[in-house]
XYZ file of C-alpha atoms in Angstrom:
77
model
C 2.750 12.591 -1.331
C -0.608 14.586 -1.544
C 1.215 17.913 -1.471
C 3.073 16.852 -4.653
C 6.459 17.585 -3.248
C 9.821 16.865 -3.698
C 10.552 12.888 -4.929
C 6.479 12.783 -5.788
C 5.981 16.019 -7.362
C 5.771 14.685 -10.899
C 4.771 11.229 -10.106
C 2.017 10.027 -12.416
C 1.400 7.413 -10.713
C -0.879 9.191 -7.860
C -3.435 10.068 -10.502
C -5.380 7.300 -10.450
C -5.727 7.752 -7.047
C -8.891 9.882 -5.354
C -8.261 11.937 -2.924
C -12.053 12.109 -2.065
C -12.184 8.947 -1.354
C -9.085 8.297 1.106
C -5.542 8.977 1.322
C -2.106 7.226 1.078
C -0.060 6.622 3.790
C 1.996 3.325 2.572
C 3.856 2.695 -0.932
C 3.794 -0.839 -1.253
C 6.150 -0.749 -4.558
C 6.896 2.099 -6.729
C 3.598 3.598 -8.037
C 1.892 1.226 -5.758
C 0.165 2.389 -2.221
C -2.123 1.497 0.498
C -5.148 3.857 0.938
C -7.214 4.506 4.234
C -10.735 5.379 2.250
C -13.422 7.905 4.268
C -16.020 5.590 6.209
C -17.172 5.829 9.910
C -15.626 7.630 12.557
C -15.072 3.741 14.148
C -13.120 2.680 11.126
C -11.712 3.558 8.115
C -10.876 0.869 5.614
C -7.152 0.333 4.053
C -7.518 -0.617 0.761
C -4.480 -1.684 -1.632
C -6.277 -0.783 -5.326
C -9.676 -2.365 -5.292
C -8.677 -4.451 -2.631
C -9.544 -4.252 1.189
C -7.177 -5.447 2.967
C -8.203 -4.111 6.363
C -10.714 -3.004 8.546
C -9.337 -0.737 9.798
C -5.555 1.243 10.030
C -5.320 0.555 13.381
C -6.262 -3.196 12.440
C -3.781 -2.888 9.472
C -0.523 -1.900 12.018
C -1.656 -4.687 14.360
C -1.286 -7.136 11.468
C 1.758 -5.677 10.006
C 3.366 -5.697 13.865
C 2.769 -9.262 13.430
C 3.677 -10.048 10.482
C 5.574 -7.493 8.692
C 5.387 -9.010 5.393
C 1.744 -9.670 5.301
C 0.920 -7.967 2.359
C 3.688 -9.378 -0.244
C 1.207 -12.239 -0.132
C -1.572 -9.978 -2.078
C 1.183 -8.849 -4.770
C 1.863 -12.347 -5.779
C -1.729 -12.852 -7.155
């Protein structure tokens, strides 16, 4: 996704996001993604837009190996 490659390389979408601040690692729906923003060396946030959804990533794959659909909550709002 960063590198622009392939399926993403003219994808608009990834402009409003800033790659200071974090990166992507999830798309949640098309044009959509989860973002694990800079913070501590103990944690690093996961953030779906403006939302934190997380603490951590490592906190966010616990809860999505528990519940896998946790998130589809948060796009129904």
């Amino acid at each position: 996704m960063h590198l622009r490659e392939g399926f993403y390389e003219h994808d608009p979408d990834l402009d409003m996001y800033d790659e200071r601040e974090g990166f992507l690692f999830f798309e949640v729906v098309e044009g959509l993604y989860f973002e694990v923003r800079w913070s501590t060396e103990a944690a690093s946030p996961v953030y779906f837009m403006d939302t934190r959804i997380s603490d951590s990533l490592q906190a966010f794959f616990e809860q999505l190996d528990k519940d896998a659909h946790f998130y589809e909550k948060m796009l129904e709002e």
